[in-house]
mmCIF file of C-alpha atoms and ligand atoms in Angstrom:
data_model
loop_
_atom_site.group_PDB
_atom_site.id
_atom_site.type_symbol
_atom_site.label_atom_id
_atom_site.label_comp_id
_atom_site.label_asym_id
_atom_site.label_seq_id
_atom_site.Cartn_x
_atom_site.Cartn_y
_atom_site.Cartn_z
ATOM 1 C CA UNK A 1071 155.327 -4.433 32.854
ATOM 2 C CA UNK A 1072 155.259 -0.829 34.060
ATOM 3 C CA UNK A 1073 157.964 1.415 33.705
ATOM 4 C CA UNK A 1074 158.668 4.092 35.787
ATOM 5 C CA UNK A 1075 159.464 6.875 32.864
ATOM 6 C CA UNK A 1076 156.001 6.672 31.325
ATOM 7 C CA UNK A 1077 152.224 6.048 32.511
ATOM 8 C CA UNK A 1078 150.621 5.857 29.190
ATOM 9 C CA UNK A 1079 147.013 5.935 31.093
ATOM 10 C CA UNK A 1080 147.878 9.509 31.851
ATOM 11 C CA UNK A 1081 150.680 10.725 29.909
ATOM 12 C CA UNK A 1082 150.861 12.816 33.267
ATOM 13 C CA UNK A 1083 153.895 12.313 35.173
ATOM 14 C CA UNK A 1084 154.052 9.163 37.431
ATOM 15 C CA UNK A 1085 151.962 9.476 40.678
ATOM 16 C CA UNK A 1086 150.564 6.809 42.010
ATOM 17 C CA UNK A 1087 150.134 5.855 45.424
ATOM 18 C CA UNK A 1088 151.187 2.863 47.003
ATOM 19 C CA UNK A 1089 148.635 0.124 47.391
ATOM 20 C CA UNK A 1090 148.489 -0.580 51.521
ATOM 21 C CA UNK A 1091 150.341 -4.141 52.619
ATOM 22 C CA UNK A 1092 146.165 -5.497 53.274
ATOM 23 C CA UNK A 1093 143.534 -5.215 51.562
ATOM 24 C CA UNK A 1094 140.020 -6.123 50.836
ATOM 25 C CA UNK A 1095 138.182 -5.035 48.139
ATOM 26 C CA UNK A 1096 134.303 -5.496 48.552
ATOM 27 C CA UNK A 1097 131.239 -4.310 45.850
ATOM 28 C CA UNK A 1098 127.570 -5.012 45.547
ATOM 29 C CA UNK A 1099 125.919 -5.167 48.646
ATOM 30 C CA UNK A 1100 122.838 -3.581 47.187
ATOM 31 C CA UNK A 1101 122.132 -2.912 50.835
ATOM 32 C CA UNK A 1102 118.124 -1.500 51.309
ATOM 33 C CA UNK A 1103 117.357 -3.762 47.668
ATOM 34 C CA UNK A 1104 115.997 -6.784 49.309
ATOM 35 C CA UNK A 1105 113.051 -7.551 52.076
ATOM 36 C CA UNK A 1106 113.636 -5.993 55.715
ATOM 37 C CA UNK A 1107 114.637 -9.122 57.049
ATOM 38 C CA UNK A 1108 117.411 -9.583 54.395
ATOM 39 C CA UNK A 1109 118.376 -6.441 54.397
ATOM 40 C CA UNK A 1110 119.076 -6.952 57.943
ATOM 41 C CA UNK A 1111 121.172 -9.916 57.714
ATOM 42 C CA UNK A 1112 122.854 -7.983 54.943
ATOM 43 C CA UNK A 1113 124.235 -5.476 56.921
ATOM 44 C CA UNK A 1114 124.910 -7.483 59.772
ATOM 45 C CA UNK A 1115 127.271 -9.249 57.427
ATOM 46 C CA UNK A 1116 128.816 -6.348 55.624
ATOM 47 C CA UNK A 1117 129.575 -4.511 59.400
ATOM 48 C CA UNK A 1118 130.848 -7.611 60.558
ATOM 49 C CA UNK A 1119 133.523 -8.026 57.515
ATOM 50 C CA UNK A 1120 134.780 -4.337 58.247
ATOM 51 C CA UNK A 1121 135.189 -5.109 62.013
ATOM 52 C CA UNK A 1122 136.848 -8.259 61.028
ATOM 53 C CA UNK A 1123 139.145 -5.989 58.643
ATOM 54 C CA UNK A 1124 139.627 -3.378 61.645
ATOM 55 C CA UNK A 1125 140.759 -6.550 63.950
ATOM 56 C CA UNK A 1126 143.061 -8.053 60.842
ATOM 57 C CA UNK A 1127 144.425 -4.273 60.035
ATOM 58 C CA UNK A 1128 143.358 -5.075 56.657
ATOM 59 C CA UNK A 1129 142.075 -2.088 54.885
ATOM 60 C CA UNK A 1130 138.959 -1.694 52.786
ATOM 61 C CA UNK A 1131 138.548 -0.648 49.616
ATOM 62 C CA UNK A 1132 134.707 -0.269 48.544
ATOM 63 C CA UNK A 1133 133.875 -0.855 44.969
ATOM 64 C CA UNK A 1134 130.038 0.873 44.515
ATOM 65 C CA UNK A 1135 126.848 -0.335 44.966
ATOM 66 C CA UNK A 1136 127.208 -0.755 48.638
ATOM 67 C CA UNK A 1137 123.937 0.879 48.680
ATOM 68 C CA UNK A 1138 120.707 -0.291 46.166
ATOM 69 C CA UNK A 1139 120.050 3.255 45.546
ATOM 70 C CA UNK A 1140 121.826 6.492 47.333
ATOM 71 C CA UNK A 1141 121.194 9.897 46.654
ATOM 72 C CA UNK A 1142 121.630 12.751 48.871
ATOM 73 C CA UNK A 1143 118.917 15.730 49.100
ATOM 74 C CA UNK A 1144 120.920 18.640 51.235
ATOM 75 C CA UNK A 1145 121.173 17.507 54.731
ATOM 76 C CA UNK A 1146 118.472 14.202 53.526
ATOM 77 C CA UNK A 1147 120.588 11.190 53.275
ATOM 78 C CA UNK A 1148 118.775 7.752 52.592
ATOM 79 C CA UNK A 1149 118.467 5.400 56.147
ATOM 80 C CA UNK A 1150 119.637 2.641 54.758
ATOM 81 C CA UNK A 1151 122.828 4.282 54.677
ATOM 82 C CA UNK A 1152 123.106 5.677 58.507
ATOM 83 C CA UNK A 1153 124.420 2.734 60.491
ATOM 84 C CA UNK A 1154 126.700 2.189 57.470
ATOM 85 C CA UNK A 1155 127.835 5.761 57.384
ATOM 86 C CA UNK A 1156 127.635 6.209 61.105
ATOM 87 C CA UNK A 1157 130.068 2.775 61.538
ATOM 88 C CA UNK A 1158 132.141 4.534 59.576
ATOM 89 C CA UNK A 1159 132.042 7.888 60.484
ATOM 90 C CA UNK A 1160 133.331 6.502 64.297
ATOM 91 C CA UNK A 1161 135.597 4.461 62.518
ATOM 92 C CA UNK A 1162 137.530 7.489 60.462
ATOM 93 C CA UNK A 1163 137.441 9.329 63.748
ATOM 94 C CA UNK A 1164 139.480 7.061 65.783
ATOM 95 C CA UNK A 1165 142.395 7.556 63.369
ATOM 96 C CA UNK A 1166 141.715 4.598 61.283
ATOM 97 C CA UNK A 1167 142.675 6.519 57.192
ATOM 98 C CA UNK A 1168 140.224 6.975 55.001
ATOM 99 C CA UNK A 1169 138.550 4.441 53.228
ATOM 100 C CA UNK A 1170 139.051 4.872 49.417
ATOM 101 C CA UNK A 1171 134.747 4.496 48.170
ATOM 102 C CA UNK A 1172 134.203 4.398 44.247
ATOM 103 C CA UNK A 1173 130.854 4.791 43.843
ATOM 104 C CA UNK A 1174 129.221 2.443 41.259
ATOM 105 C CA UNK A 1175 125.634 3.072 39.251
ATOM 106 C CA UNK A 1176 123.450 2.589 42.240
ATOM 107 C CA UNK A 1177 125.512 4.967 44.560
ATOM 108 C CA UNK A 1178 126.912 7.834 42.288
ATOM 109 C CA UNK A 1179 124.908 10.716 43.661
ATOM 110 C CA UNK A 1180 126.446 11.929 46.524
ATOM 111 C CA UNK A 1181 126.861 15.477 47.763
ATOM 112 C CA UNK A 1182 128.921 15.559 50.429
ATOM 113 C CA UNK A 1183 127.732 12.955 53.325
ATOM 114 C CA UNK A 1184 130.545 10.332 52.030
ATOM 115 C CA UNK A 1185 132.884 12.402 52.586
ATOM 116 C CA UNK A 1186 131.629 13.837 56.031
ATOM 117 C CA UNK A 1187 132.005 10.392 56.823
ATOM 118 C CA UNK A 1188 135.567 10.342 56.689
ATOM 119 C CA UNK A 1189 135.700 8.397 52.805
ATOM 120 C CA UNK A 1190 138.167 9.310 49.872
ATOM 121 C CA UNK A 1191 135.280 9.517 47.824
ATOM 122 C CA UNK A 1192 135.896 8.933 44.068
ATOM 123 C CA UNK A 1193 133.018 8.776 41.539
ATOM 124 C CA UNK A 1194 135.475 6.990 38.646
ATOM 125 C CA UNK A 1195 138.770 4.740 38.871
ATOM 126 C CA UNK A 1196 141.961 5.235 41.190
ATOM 127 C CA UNK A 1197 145.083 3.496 39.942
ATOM 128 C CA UNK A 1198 147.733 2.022 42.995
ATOM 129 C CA UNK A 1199 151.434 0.757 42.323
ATOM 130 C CA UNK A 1200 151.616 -2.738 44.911
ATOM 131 C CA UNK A 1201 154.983 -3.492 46.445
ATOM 132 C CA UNK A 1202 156.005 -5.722 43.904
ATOM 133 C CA UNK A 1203 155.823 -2.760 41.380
ATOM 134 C CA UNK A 1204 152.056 -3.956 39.709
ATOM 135 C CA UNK A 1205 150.057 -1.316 38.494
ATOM 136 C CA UNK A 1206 146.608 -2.087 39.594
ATOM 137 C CA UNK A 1207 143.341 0.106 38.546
ATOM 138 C CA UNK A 1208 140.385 0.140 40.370
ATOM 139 C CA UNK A 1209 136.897 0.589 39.043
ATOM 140 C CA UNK A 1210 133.305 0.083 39.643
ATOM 141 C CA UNK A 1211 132.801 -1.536 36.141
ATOM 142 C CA UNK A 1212 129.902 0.110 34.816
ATOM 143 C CA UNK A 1213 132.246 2.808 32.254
ATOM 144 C CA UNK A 1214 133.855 5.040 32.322
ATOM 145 C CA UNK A 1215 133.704 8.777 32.166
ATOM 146 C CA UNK A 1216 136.740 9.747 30.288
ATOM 147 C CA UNK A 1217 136.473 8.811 26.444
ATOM 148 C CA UNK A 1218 140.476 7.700 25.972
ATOM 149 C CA UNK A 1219 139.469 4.594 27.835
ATOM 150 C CA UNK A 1220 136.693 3.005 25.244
ATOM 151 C CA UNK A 1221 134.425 2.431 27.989
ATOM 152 C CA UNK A 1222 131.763 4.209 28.002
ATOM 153 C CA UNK A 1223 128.694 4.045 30.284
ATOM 154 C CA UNK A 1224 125.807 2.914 28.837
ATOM 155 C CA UNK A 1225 123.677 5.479 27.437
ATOM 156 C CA UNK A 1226 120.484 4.866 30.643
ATOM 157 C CA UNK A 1227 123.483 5.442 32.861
ATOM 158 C CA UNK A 1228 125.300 8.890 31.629
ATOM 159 C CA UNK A 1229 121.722 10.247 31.916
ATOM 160 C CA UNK A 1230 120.860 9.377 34.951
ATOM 161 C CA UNK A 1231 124.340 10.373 36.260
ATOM 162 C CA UNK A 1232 123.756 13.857 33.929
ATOM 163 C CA UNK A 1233 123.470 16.810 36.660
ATOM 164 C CA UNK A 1234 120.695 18.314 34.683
ATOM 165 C CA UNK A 1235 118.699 15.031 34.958
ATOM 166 C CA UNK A 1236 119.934 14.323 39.166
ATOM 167 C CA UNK A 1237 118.713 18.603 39.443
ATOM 168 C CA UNK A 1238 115.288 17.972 37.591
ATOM 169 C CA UNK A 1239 114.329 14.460 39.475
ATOM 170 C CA UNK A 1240 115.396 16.469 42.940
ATOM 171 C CA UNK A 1241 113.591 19.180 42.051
ATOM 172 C CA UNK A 1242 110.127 17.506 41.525
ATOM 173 C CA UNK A 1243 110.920 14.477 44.762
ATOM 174 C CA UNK A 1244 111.575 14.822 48.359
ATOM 175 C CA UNK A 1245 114.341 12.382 49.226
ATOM 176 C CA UNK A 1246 112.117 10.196 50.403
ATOM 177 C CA UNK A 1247 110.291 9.654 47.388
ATOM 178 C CA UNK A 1248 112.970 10.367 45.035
ATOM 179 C CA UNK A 1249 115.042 7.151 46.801
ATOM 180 C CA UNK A 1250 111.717 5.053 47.131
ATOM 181 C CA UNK A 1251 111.398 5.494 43.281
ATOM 182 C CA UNK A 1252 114.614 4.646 42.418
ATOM 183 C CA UNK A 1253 114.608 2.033 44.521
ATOM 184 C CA UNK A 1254 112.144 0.006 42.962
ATOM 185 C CA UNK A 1255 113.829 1.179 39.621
ATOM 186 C CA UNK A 1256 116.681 -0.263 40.930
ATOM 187 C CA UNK A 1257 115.262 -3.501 41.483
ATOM 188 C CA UNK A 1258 113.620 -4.047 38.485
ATOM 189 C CA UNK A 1259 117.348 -3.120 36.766
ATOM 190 C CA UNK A 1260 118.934 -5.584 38.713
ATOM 191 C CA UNK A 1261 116.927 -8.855 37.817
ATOM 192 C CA UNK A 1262 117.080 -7.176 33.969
ATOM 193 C CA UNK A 1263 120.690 -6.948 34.643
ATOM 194 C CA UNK A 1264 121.127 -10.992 35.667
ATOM 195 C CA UNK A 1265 119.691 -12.081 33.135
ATOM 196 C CA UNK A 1266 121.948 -9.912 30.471
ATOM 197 C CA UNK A 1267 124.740 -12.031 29.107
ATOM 198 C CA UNK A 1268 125.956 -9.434 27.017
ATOM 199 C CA UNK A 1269 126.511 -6.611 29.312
ATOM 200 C CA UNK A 1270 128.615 -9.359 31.202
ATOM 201 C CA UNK A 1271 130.624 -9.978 28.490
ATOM 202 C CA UNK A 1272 131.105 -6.231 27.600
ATOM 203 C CA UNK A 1273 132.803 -5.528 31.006
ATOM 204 C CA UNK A 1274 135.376 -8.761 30.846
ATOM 205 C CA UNK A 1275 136.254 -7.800 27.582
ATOM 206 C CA UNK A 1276 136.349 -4.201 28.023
ATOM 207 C CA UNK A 1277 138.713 -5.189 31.064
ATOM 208 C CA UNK A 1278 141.280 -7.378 29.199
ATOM 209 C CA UNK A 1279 141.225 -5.112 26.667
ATOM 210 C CA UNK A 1280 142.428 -1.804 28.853
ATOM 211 C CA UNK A 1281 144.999 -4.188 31.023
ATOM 212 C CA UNK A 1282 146.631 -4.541 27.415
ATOM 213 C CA UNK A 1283 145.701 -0.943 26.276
ATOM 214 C CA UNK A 1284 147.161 0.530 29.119
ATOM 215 C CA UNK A 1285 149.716 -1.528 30.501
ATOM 216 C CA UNK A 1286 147.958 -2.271 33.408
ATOM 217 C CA UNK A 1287 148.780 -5.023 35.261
ATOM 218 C CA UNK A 1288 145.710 -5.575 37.453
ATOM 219 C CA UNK A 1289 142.380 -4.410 37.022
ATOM 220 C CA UNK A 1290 139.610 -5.447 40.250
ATOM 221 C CA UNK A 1291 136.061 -3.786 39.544
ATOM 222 C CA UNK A 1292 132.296 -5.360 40.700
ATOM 223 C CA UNK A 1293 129.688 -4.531 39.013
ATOM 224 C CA UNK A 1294 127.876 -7.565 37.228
ATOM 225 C CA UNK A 1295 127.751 -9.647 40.413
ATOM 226 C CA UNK A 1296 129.759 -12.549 38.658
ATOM 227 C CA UNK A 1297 133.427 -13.209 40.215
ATOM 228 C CA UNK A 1298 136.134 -13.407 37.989
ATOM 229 C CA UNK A 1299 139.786 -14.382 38.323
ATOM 230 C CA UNK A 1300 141.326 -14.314 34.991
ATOM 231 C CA UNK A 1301 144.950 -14.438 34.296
ATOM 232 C CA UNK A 1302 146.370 -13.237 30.485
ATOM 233 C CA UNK A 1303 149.727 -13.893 30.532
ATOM 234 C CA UNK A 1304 151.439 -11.365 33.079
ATOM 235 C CA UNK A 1305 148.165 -9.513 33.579
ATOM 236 C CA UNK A 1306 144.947 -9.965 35.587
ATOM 237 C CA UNK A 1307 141.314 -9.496 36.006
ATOM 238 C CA UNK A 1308 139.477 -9.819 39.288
ATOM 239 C CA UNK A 1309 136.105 -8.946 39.617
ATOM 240 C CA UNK A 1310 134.813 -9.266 43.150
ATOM 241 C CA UNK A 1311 131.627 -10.365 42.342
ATOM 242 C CA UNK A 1312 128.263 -9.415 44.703
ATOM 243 C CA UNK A 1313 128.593 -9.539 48.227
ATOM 244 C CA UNK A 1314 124.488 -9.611 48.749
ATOM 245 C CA UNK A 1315 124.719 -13.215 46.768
ATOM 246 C CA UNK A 1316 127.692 -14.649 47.705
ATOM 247 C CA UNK A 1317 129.616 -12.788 50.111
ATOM 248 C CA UNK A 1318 132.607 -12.453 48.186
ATOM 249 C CA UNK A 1319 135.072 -10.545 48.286
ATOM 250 C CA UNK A 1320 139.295 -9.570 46.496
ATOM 251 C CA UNK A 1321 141.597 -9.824 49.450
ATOM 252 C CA UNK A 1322 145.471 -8.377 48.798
ATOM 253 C CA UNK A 1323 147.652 -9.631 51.039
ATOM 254 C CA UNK A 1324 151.219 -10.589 50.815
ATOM 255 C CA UNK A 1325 151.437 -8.954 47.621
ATOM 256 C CA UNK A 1326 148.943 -11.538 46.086
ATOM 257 C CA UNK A 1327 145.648 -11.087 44.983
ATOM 258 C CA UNK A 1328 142.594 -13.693 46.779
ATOM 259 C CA UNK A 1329 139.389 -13.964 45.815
ATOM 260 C CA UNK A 1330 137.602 -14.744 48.912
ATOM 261 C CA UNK A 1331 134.243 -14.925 50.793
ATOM 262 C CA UNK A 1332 133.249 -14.528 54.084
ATOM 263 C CA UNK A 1333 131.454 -16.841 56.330
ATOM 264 C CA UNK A 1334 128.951 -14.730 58.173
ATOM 265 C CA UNK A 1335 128.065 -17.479 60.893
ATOM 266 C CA UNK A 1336 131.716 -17.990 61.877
ATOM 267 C CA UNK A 1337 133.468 -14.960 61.034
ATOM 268 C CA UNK A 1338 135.849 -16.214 58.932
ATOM 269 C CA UNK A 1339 137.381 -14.893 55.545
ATOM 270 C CA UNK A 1340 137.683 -17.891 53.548
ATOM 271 C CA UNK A 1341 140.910 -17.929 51.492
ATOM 272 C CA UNK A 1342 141.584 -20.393 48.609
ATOM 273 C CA UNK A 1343 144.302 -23.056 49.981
HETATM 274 MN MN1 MN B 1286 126.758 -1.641 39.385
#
């Protein structure tokens, strides 16, 4: 369990926020990835859930790889992200707080238009104390930056995060190629991605490893599209899976942890009984 005197994650002294009363935690809508018409009913779906989250004053908590590939040139940010940003953007300005957005491996490069949009952008983890004194960390689930967790990014991923490499490939695109491009890159990762068992397996182990590590007591992340609810002894890991396939979700409420899906048709967050 956590005590108050030390944060061994840190060693800095003890700061974290408190983790709002309701929450959902959503990842992986690969939104723009698919076929128009999909991508359609994707965002339907995914602007639906927040409205049903505004109505339920539940807040959100986005996990990365809302968009299938998002990178800002200047003032050029990709369309599939306007009605998305612009939802949001309305949303933050009617004195709704800031929604906390870790960007994951598809999302990482942006310069600004995030936060314009009223998020708490964060491009690594945030950690949050609940009410019931859990320390949870949040994560997209690809690595991580900072070498004293033992997690690093795979080696394709630190260089296309690398600023050199993000300056070079903006320098020779417009941002309409430049997303195009990665786009397709994108999807060819993905379906190389589903079928990897191992990379799977190096992100739940890598997770129940740093709960015990770090005395953590919760860890939620996306990232490999599976969900996960796994409970080792006092400690657990919740990995919201994709919402493009299944519409899933982590819902906090009551100071418990849900995983959860929502029913598009009905508008209805399922919640297990
Ligand atoms: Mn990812």
């Amino acid at each position: 369990m956590w005590s108050p005197e030390k944060n061994k994650l840190t060693g800095e002294p003890l700061n974290i926020p408190q983790l709002p009363n309701c929450v959902l935690f959503v990842s992986d809508v690969h939104l723009g990835g698919f076929d128009s018409d999909t991508n359609a009913a994707l965002e339907r779906d995914f602007i639906a859930l927040m409205k049903w989250c505004q109505q339920n004053q539940t807040q959100v908590i986005l996990l990365g790889d809302v968009f299938d590939y998002y990178m800002q040139y200047g003032k050029y940010t990709p369309e599939v992200s306007h009605t998305i940003l612009h939802w949001f953007k309305h949303y933050h300005q009617s004195g709704n707080p800031s929604t906390l957005y870790i960007t994951g491996n598809h999302d990482n490069w942006d310069f600004g238009a995030l936060d314009e949009a009223g998020f708490d952008t964060e491009h690594e983890y945030r950690l949050f104390r609940t009410e019931n004194e859990c320390i949870l960390m949040l994560m997209h689930g690809d690595g991580l930056y900072e070498p004293k967790f033992g997690f690093p990014r795979p080696l394709f991923h630190r260089f296309l995060r690398n600023p050199y490499f993000v300056k070079m490939f903006k320098a020779l695109t417009t941002g309409k190629a430049g997303n195009s491009i990665m786009r397709r890159f994108s999807a060819w990762s993905r379906k190389n991605d589903r079928a990897d068992k191992s990379d799977k397996v190096h992100l739940d182990s890598n997770v129940v490893r740093m709960l015990h590590e770090f005395e953590l007591d919760v860890i939620i992340c996306g990232h490999h599209h599976e969900v996960r609810d796994i409970t080792a002894g006092q400690k657990r890991y919740m990995n919201t899976g994709a919402f493009y396939i299944d519409r899933s979700a982590c819902l906090y409420t009551k100071g418990l942890f849900h995983l959860v899906k929502w029913d598009g048709l009905n508008h209805i967050l399922h919640k297990p009984n």
